[in-house]
Coordinates of C-alpha atoms in Angstrom, one line a residue:
X144 CA 39.4 62.1 43.0
X145 CA 41.6 60.6 40.3
X146 CA 45.1 61.8 39.5
X147 CA 45.7 63.8 36.3
X148 CA 46.7 61.7 33.3
X149 CA 50.3 62.0 32.4
X150 CA 51.1 63.7 29.1
X151 CA 54.3 61.7 28.7
X152 CA 53.6 58.4 27.0
X153 CA 56.8 56.9 28.2
X154 CA 56.3 57.7 31.9
X155 CA 56.7 54.7 34.1
X156 CA 53.3 53.1 34.8
X157 CA 54.7 51.6 38.0
X158 CA 54.5 55.0 39.8
X159 CA 50.8 55.0 39.4
X160 CA 49.4 54.0 42.9
X161 CA 46.1 53.0 41.4
X162 CA 47.6 50.3 39.0
X163 CA 46.7 47.3 41.2
X164 CA 43.1 48.6 41.6
X165 CA 43.2 49.0 37.9
X166 CA 44.0 45.3 37.6
X167 CA 41.0 44.5 39.7
X168 CA 38.7 46.4 37.3
X169 CA 40.3 44.9 34.3
X170 CA 40.1 41.5 35.7
X171 CA 36.5 41.9 36.7
X172 CA 35.5 42.8 33.2
X173 CA 37.6 40.1 31.6
X174 CA 36.1 37.5 34.0
X175 CA 32.6 38.6 32.9
X176 CA 33.4 38.2 29.3
X177 CA 35.0 34.8 29.8
X178 CA 32.2 33.6 32.1
X179 CA 29.7 34.4 29.5
X180 CA 31.4 32.0 27.0
X181 CA 30.3 29.1 29.2
X182 CA 27.9 30.3 31.8
X183 CA 24.9 29.3 29.6
X184 CA 26.2 25.9 28.9
X185 CA 24.9 24.4 32.1
X186 CA 21.7 26.4 31.5
X187 CA 21.4 25.1 28.0
X188 CA 19.2 22.1 28.6
X189 CA 16.8 24.2 30.6
X190 CA 16.7 27.0 28.0
X191 CA 16.3 24.5 25.2
X192 CA 13.2 23.0 26.9
X193 CA 11.6 26.3 27.8
X194 CA 12.1 28.1 24.4
X195 CA 11.7 24.9 22.2
X196 CA 15.1 24.8 20.5
X197 CA 16.1 21.8 18.5
X198 CA 19.2 19.7 19.1
X199 CA 20.7 21.0 15.9
X200 CA 20.1 24.7 16.7
X201 CA 21.0 24.7 20.4
X202 CA 24.7 25.1 19.7
X203 CA 24.0 28.6 18.3
X204 CA 23.4 29.9 21.9
X205 CA 27.2 29.3 22.2
X206 CA 28.3 29.8 18.6
X207 CA 26.4 33.1 18.1
X208 CA 28.3 34.6 21.0
X209 CA 31.8 33.3 20.0
X210 CA 31.3 34.0 16.4
X211 CA 30.3 37.7 16.9
X212 CA 33.0 38.0 19.4
X213 CA 35.8 36.4 17.2
X214 CA 34.6 38.1 14.1
X215 CA 34.5 41.6 15.3
X216 CA 37.6 41.5 17.7
X217 CA 40.0 43.0 15.3
X218 CA 37.7 45.8 14.6
X219 CA 37.2 46.4 18.4
X220 CA 41.0 46.2 19.0
X221 CA 41.7 48.8 16.3
X222 CA 38.9 51.0 17.5
X223 CA 40.5 50.9 21.0
X224 CA 43.8 52.0 19.4
X225 CA 42.2 54.9 17.6
X226 CA 39.8 56.5 20.1
X227 CA 41.3 55.3 23.4
X228 CA 41.2 52.2 25.4
X229 CA 39.4 53.4 28.4
X230 CA 36.6 54.9 26.3
X231 CA 36.1 51.6 24.3
X232 CA 36.3 49.7 27.6
X233 CA 33.5 51.7 29.0
X234 CA 31.4 51.5 25.9
X235 CA 31.8 47.7 25.8
X236 CA 30.7 47.4 29.4
X237 CA 27.5 49.4 28.8
X238 CA 26.6 47.5 25.7
X239 CA 27.4 44.1 27.2
X240 CA 25.1 44.8 30.1
X241 CA 22.2 45.8 27.9
X242 CA 22.6 42.8 25.7
X243 CA 22.7 40.5 28.6
X244 CA 19.4 41.9 30.0
X245 CA 17.9 41.4 26.5
X246 CA 19.0 37.8 26.5
X247 CA 17.7 37.1 30.0
X248 CA 14.3 38.3 28.9
X249 CA 14.3 36.3 25.6
X250 CA 10.8 34.7 24.7
X251 CA 12.0 32.7 21.6
X252 CA 15.2 31.1 20.3
X253 CA 15.8 33.8 17.8
X254 CA 15.7 36.5 20.4
X255 CA 18.2 34.6 22.6
X256 CA 20.5 33.9 19.6
X257 CA 20.4 37.7 18.7
X258 CA 21.1 38.8 22.2
X259 CA 24.1 36.4 22.4
X260 CA 25.4 37.8 19.1
X261 CA 25.1 41.3 20.6
X262 CA 26.9 40.3 23.7
X263 CA 29.7 38.9 21.5
X264 CA 29.8 42.1 19.5
X265 CA 30.3 44.3 22.6
X266 CA 32.7 41.8 24.1
X267 CA 34.8 42.3 21.0
X268 CA 35.1 46.0 22.0
X269 CA 35.7 45.3 25.7
X270 CA 38.2 42.4 25.7
X271 CA 41.0 43.9 23.6
X272 CA 40.7 47.2 25.5
X273 CA 41.2 45.2 28.8
X274 CA 44.2 43.3 27.8
X275 CA 45.9 46.3 26.1
X276 CA 45.3 48.4 29.3
X277 CA 46.9 45.7 31.3
X278 CA 49.9 45.4 28.9
X279 CA 50.5 49.3 29.0
X280 CA 49.9 49.6 32.7
X281 CA 52.4 46.8 33.9
X282 CA 55.8 47.2 32.2
X283 CA 58.2 46.2 35.0
X284 CA 59.2 42.5 34.4
X285 CA 58.4 41.4 38.0
X286 CA 55.1 43.1 38.3
X287 CA 54.2 42.2 34.7
X288 CA 54.7 38.5 35.5
X289 CA 52.4 38.7 38.6
X290 CA 49.8 40.7 36.8
X291 CA 49.7 38.4 33.7
X292 CA 49.7 35.3 36.1
X293 CA 46.4 36.7 37.6
X294 CA 45.0 37.5 34.2
X295 CA 46.0 34.1 32.8
X296 CA 44.4 32.3 35.8
X297 CA 41.1 34.2 35.1
X298 CA 41.3 33.4 31.4
X299 CA 41.9 29.7 32.2
X300 CA 39.5 29.3 35.1
X301 CA 36.8 31.7 34.0
X302 CA 35.3 29.4 31.5
X303 CA 35.1 26.6 34.1
X304 CA 33.8 29.0 36.6
X305 CA 31.0 29.8 34.3
X306 CA 29.8 26.2 34.7
X307 CA 29.7 26.5 38.5
X308 CA 27.9 29.9 38.6
X309 CA 25.5 28.7 35.7
X310 CA 24.6 25.6 37.6
X311 CA 23.8 27.3 40.8
X312 CA 21.6 29.9 39.0
X313 CA 19.9 27.4 36.9
X314 CA 19.0 25.0 39.8
X315 CA 18.1 27.6 42.5
X316 CA 16.9 30.6 40.5
X317 CA 16.4 30.3 36.7
X318 CA 18.5 29.9 33.6
X319 CA 17.8 33.6 32.7
X320 CA 19.9 34.7 35.7
X321 CA 22.9 33.4 33.9
X322 CA 22.5 36.4 31.6
X323 CA 21.0 39.0 34.1
X324 CA 24.0 38.7 36.4
X325 CA 26.2 40.5 34.0
X326 CA 24.4 43.8 34.4
X327 CA 25.4 44.6 38.1
X328 CA 29.0 43.3 37.3
X329 CA 29.2 45.6 34.4
X330 CA 28.0 48.6 36.3
X331 CA 30.6 48.0 39.1
X332 CA 33.4 47.7 36.6
X333 CA 32.2 50.8 34.8
X334 CA 32.5 52.9 38.0
X335 CA 35.9 51.4 38.5
X336 CA 37.0 52.3 35.1
X337 CA 36.4 56.0 35.5
X338 CA 38.0 56.0 38.9
X339 CA 41.2 54.1 38.6
X340 CA 42.1 53.4 34.9
X341 CA 44.6 55.5 33.0
X342 CA 45.1 55.7 29.2
X343 CA 46.8 57.6 26.5
X344 CA 44.8 59.7 24.1
X345 CA 43.5 58.0 21.0
X346 CA 44.3 58.8 17.4
X347 CA 41.1 60.4 16.1
X348 CA 42.5 61.4 12.7
X349 CA 43.0 57.8 11.7
X350 CA 40.4 55.8 9.7
X351 CA 39.0 52.3 10.0
X352 CA 39.6 49.6 7.5
X353 CA 36.1 48.9 6.4
X354 CA 37.0 46.4 3.5
X355 CA 39.1 44.5 6.0
X356 CA 36.2 44.3 8.5
X357 CA 33.8 42.9 5.8
X358 CA 36.3 40.4 4.3
X359 CA 37.6 39.1 7.7
X360 CA 34.2 38.9 9.5
X361 CA 32.4 37.3 6.5
X362 CA 35.2 34.7 6.0
X363 CA 35.0 33.6 9.6
X364 CA 31.2 33.5 9.6
X365 CA 31.1 31.3 6.5
X366 CA 33.6 28.8 7.9
X367 CA 31.9 28.5 11.2
X368 CA 28.5 28.2 9.5
X369 CA 29.9 25.5 7.2
X370 CA 31.2 23.4 10.1
X371 CA 27.8 23.7 11.9
X372 CA 25.8 22.7 8.8
X373 CA 27.9 19.6 8.1
X374 CA 25.9 17.7 10.8
X375 CA 22.6 17.9 8.9
X376 CA 23.9 18.0 5.3
X377 CA 27.1 15.8 5.4
X378 CA 30.7 16.8 4.9
X379 CA 30.5 16.1 1.1
X380 CA 27.4 18.2 0.6
X381 CA 28.0 21.0 -2.0
X382 CA 26.5 23.6 0.3
X383 CA 28.9 22.8 3.1
X384 CA 31.9 22.6 0.7
X385 CA 30.8 25.8 -0.8
X386 CA 30.6 27.6 2.5
X387 CA 34.0 26.4 3.5
X388 CA 35.5 27.4 0.2
X389 CA 33.9 30.8 0.2
X390 CA 35.1 31.4 3.7
X391 CA 38.7 30.4 2.9
X392 CA 38.6 32.6 -0.1
X393 CA 37.4 35.6 1.8
X394 CA 40.2 35.1 4.5
X395 CA 42.8 34.9 1.7
X396 CA 41.4 38.1 0.2
X397 CA 41.5 39.6 3.7
X398 CA 45.3 38.8 4.1
X399 CA 45.9 40.2 0.6
X400 CA 44.0 43.4 1.4
X401 CA 45.9 43.8 4.7
X402 CA 49.2 43.9 2.9
X403 CA 48.0 46.8 0.7
X404 CA 45.5 48.8 2.9
X405 CA 46.8 52.2 4.0
X406 CA 45.6 51.7 7.5
X407 CA 45.0 47.9 7.9
X408 CA 42.8 46.3 10.4
X409 CA 45.5 43.8 11.2
X410 CA 49.0 45.0 10.5
X411 CA 50.7 41.9 9.2
X412 CA 53.9 42.6 11.1
X413 CA 52.0 41.5 14.2
X414 CA 51.3 38.0 12.9
X415 CA 54.6 37.7 11.0
X416 CA 56.5 37.6 14.2
X417 CA 57.3 33.9 14.7
X418 CA 56.6 33.8 18.6
X419 CA 53.4 35.7 18.3
X420 CA 52.2 33.5 15.4
X421 CA 53.0 30.4 17.4
X422 CA 51.1 31.7 20.4
X423 CA 48.1 32.7 18.3
X424 CA 47.9 29.1 16.7
X425 CA 48.6 27.4 20.1
X426 CA 45.7 29.3 21.7
X427 CA 43.2 28.7 18.8
X428 CA 43.8 24.9 18.8
X429 CA 43.7 24.7 22.6
X430 CA 40.4 26.5 22.8
X431 CA 38.9 24.4 20.0
X432 CA 39.5 21.4 22.2
X433 CA 38.4 23.0 25.5
X434 CA 35.1 24.3 24.2
X435 CA 34.3 20.8 22.9
X436 CA 35.0 19.4 26.3
X437 CA 32.9 21.9 28.0
X438 CA 29.9 21.2 25.7
X439 CA 30.1 17.4 25.9
X440 CA 30.8 17.2 29.7
X441 CA 27.8 19.5 30.3
X442 CA 25.4 17.2 28.5
X443 CA 27.2 14.0 29.7
X444 CA 26.9 15.0 33.4
X445 CA 23.3 16.0 33.2
X446 CA 21.7 13.9 30.5
X447 CA 23.7 10.7 30.9
X448 CA 24.7 10.6 34.6
X449 CA 21.6 12.5 35.7
X450 CA 23.4 15.3 37.6
X451 CA 21.5 18.4 38.7
X452 CA 22.6 21.7 37.2
X453 CA 24.3 22.7 40.4
X454 CA 26.1 19.4 40.9
X455 CA 27.2 19.4 37.2
X456 CA 28.6 22.9 37.7
X457 CA 30.5 21.9 40.8
X458 CA 32.0 18.9 39.0
X459 CA 34.2 21.6 37.1
X460 CA 35.7 23.0 40.3
X461 CA 38.7 20.8 40.3
X462 CA 39.4 21.9 36.6
X463 CA 39.2 25.5 37.7
X464 CA 41.5 24.9 40.7
X465 CA 44.1 23.2 38.6
X466 CA 44.1 25.9 36.0
X467 CA 44.6 28.6 38.7
X468 CA 47.5 26.7 40.3
X469 CA 49.1 26.0 36.9
X470 CA 48.9 29.6 35.9
X471 CA 49.8 31.5 39.1
X472 CA 51.8 29.1 41.2
X473 CA 53.8 27.2 38.5
X474 CA 53.8 29.3 35.2
X475 CA 53.8 32.6 37.0
X476 CA 56.8 31.7 39.1
X477 CA 58.8 29.9 36.5
X478 CA 58.3 32.2 33.4
X479 CA 61.1 34.7 34.4
X480 CA 63.6 31.9 34.3
X481 CA 62.5 29.5 31.5
X482 CA 61.5 29.8 27.9
X483 CA 57.7 30.1 27.4
X484 CA 57.6 27.0 25.3
X485 CA 59.2 25.1 28.3
X486 CA 55.8 25.7 29.9
X487 CA 53.4 25.7 27.0
X488 CA 54.5 22.5 25.2
X489 CA 54.3 20.3 28.4
X490 CA 51.0 22.0 29.3
X491 CA 49.5 21.1 26.0
X492 CA 50.7 17.5 26.3
X493 CA 49.2 17.3 29.8
X494 CA 45.9 18.7 28.5
X495 CA 46.0 16.2 25.6
X496 CA 46.6 13.4 28.0
X497 CA 43.6 14.5 30.1
X498 CA 41.4 14.6 27.1
X499 CA 42.5 11.0 26.1
X500 CA 41.8 9.9 29.7
X501 CA 38.1 11.1 29.4
X502 CA 37.7 9.0 26.2
X503 CA 37.2 6.1 28.5
X504 CA 33.8 7.4 29.6
X505 CA 30.9 5.0 29.8
X506 CA 27.1 5.4 30.5
X507 CA 27.9 4.9 34.2
X508 CA 31.4 6.2 34.9
X509 CA 32.3 7.0 38.4
X510 CA 33.4 10.7 38.9
X511 CA 36.3 10.3 41.2
X512 CA 38.0 7.5 39.3
X513 CA 37.0 8.0 35.6
X514 CA 36.3 11.7 35.3
X515 CA 38.2 13.8 37.9
X516 CA 41.8 12.7 36.8
X517 CA 41.1 13.9 33.3
X518 CA 39.7 17.2 34.3
X519 CA 42.8 17.8 36.6
X520 CA 45.2 17.1 33.8
X521 CA 43.4 19.3 31.3
X522 CA 43.1 22.2 33.9
X523 CA 46.7 22.0 35.0
X524 CA 47.9 21.9 31.3
X525 CA 45.8 24.9 30.3
X526 CA 47.1 26.8 33.3
X527 CA 50.7 26.2 32.2
X528 CA 49.8 27.4 28.7
X529 CA 47.6 30.6 29.3
X530 CA 49.9 32.9 31.2
X531 CA 53.0 32.4 29.0
X532 CA 50.9 32.9 25.9
X533 CA 49.4 36.3 27.2
X534 CA 52.9 37.5 28.4
X535 CA 54.7 36.6 25.2
X536 CA 52.1 38.1 22.7
X537 CA 52.0 41.4 24.4
X538 CA 55.7 41.8 25.1
X539 CA 57.4 44.7 23.4
X540 CA 54.3 45.9 21.4
X541 CA 54.0 49.6 20.6
X542 CA 51.1 51.4 22.2
X543 CA 49.4 52.2 18.9
X544 CA 49.4 48.4 18.1
X545 CA 48.6 47.0 21.6
X546 CA 44.8 47.0 21.1
X547 CA 45.0 45.1 17.8
X548 CA 47.5 42.8 19.1
X549 CA 45.3 41.9 22.2
X550 CA 42.4 41.6 19.8
X551 CA 44.2 39.1 17.6
X552 CA 44.9 36.9 20.6
X553 CA 41.3 37.1 21.6
X554 CA 40.2 36.4 18.1
X555 CA 42.3 33.2 18.0
X556 CA 40.5 32.2 21.3
X557 CA 36.9 33.0 20.1
X558 CA 37.4 31.7 16.6
X559 CA 38.8 28.6 18.1
X560 CA 35.8 28.3 20.3
X561 CA 33.3 28.9 17.4
X562 CA 35.0 26.4 15.1
X563 CA 35.7 24.0 17.9
X564 CA 32.1 23.9 19.1
X565 CA 30.7 23.6 15.6
X566 CA 33.2 21.0 14.4
X567 CA 33.4 18.8 17.5
X568 CA 29.6 18.9 17.9
X569 CA 29.2 17.8 14.3
X570 CA 31.7 15.0 14.8
X571 CA 30.0 13.9 18.0
X572 CA 26.5 13.9 16.4
X573 CA 27.6 12.1 13.3
X574 CA 29.4 9.3 15.3
X575 CA 26.3 9.0 17.5
X576 CA 24.1 8.5 14.4
X577 CA 26.6 5.9 13.0
X578 CA 26.6 4.0 16.3
X579 CA 22.8 3.9 16.4
X580 CA 22.7 2.6 12.7
X581 CA 25.1 -0.2 13.6
X582 CA 23.7 -1.3 17.0
X583 CA 20.0 -0.5 17.1
X584 CA 18.5 -3.8 16.2
X585 CA 15.1 -5.4 16.8
X586 CA 16.5 -7.2 19.9
X587 CA 18.2 -4.1 21.5
X588 CA 16.7 -1.9 24.0
X589 CA 16.4 1.5 22.4
X590 CA 16.9 3.7 25.5
X591 CA 20.1 1.8 26.5
X592 CA 21.6 1.8 22.9
X593 CA 20.8 5.5 22.6
X594 CA 22.7 6.4 25.7
X595 CA 25.7 4.3 24.6
X596 CA 25.6 6.0 21.2
X597 CA 25.6 9.5 22.8
X598 CA 28.5 8.6 24.9
X599 CA 30.3 7.0 22.0
X600 CA 29.9 10.3 20.0
X601 CA 31.3 12.3 22.9
X602 CA 34.5 10.0 23.1
X603 CA 35.1 10.2 19.4
X604 CA 35.0 13.9 19.6
X605 CA 37.2 14.0 22.8
X606 CA 39.8 11.9 20.8
X607 CA 39.8 14.7 18.1
X608 CA 40.1 17.4 20.9
X609 CA 43.1 15.5 22.3
X610 CA 44.7 15.5 18.8
X611 CA 44.2 19.3 18.6
X612 CA 46.0 19.7 21.9
X613 CA 49.0 17.6 20.8
X614 CA 49.1 19.7 17.5
X615 CA 49.1 22.8 19.6
X616 CA 52.0 21.5 21.7
X617 CA 54.1 20.7 18.6
X618 CA 53.5 24.2 17.2
X619 CA 54.6 25.7 20.4
X620 CA 57.8 23.6 20.5
X621 CA 58.7 24.5 17.0
X622 CA 57.6 28.2 16.7
X623 CA 57.9 29.8 20.1
X624 CA 61.6 30.4 20.6
X625 CA 61.6 33.6 22.6
X626 CA 64.1 33.7 25.5
X627 CA 63.0 33.8 29.2
X628 CA 62.0 37.4 30.1
X629 CA 65.0 37.9 32.5
X630 CA 67.4 37.1 29.6
X631 CA 65.6 39.2 27.0
X632 CA 66.2 42.9 26.6
X633 CA 64.5 44.8 29.4
X634 CA 61.5 46.9 28.6
X635 CA 60.9 49.6 31.2
X636 CA 58.2 51.4 29.3
X637 CA 56.1 50.8 26.3
X638 CA 57.6 51.9 22.9
X639 CA 56.3 55.5 22.4
X640 CA 53.8 56.0 19.7
X641 CA 55.0 57.5 16.4
X642 CA 54.2 61.0 15.8
X643 CA 51.2 61.8 13.7

């Protein structure tokens, strides 16, 4: 039997004996959402063959998910603040499970793309509820650091774990199980949510910002679609430039409207804070690079080196391990004593170095010597970055804004994933085409030149990903100036909600 919910919003969450079980439930749901960002990557070659997807359209299996996820996250976060985080958490779990089952049963590319978009939409409700529940449950600095260390490790390693699980399912079962597996996980998390999670009542009298939803979502969709179409049309094509211009104009209109809306979807004071803005930008740029790495390494290991899906998935284990160590054993232990940027900036430099190391790939690179060191550096750097970002963004946020703040951070991740996948995939394919034009002569062996061209495209894109990581490190060093948690003003409980 669950204990009655406290009516005092400032009551200390540390007295709740269920809080660590609540962390398990939140982490389970978050892991499912993050796994699904990448679990289908390893399965993508098999799904592409079975459903007859083209090379140009295959990226929509990933982009449909991340675009719907990123585009609707602000709406999901605001709904969580208005109607209650536990309710939206449960609703998101049910919808995510149903969409996953639909995707697993897909009989055409369009059906799979649609199911992935539905998954992203329900994840947009689920993810901000999870992070805001975590932020309002753990307010003691010591326990908060431990909880966010675990959460950060999941965020950092979950994507790479998706490759491992996806590889095993694809090889020993079927690629469809990469989607079916979400249903039992969601049911387990749903049961746990009603047993151990606590929440404050929502604000049913408030209204949603519908114009903000339309402007923000349409702007993001236009930009991502523009990047993806650049591959086939070219960067100077009027259609591509028009999409990018329209997307930018819609986002400018979104910001203008948020400054005037009576109940904005994204209260601008959240992003005007220097430290939060720096964290949002850092996360977006880092994820842009990471999703490009995941996509290219998946195809490189299987299509170029000839790895099986399971072996390709296991090749990401060191990256996962390095991320967990960086988040829990280094960042989690040091954050109470050092500034967040003292962890985040070096982390981004390490990840950029790892990306640069991987640009040395050839058609027959040895894993231990030429791939493993780069993966370890990237994973360690991301681990040093994730945990301080999560802790900094959610620190000192009023409960009525915790959902939308969490959603903004998740938006930066998913928008980064959408843009990064579309942009870097376009850069890689364009570079591959250019290499083929320059090297495919009458005396050349087509198969060999084609493999070299593909690897060349990947390395060019990885150089771009490395540059994105370095830019993220520079932004962190300049913008994130918050003091170490133990030197900052203590926060024993969340700021109470304003009346009315």
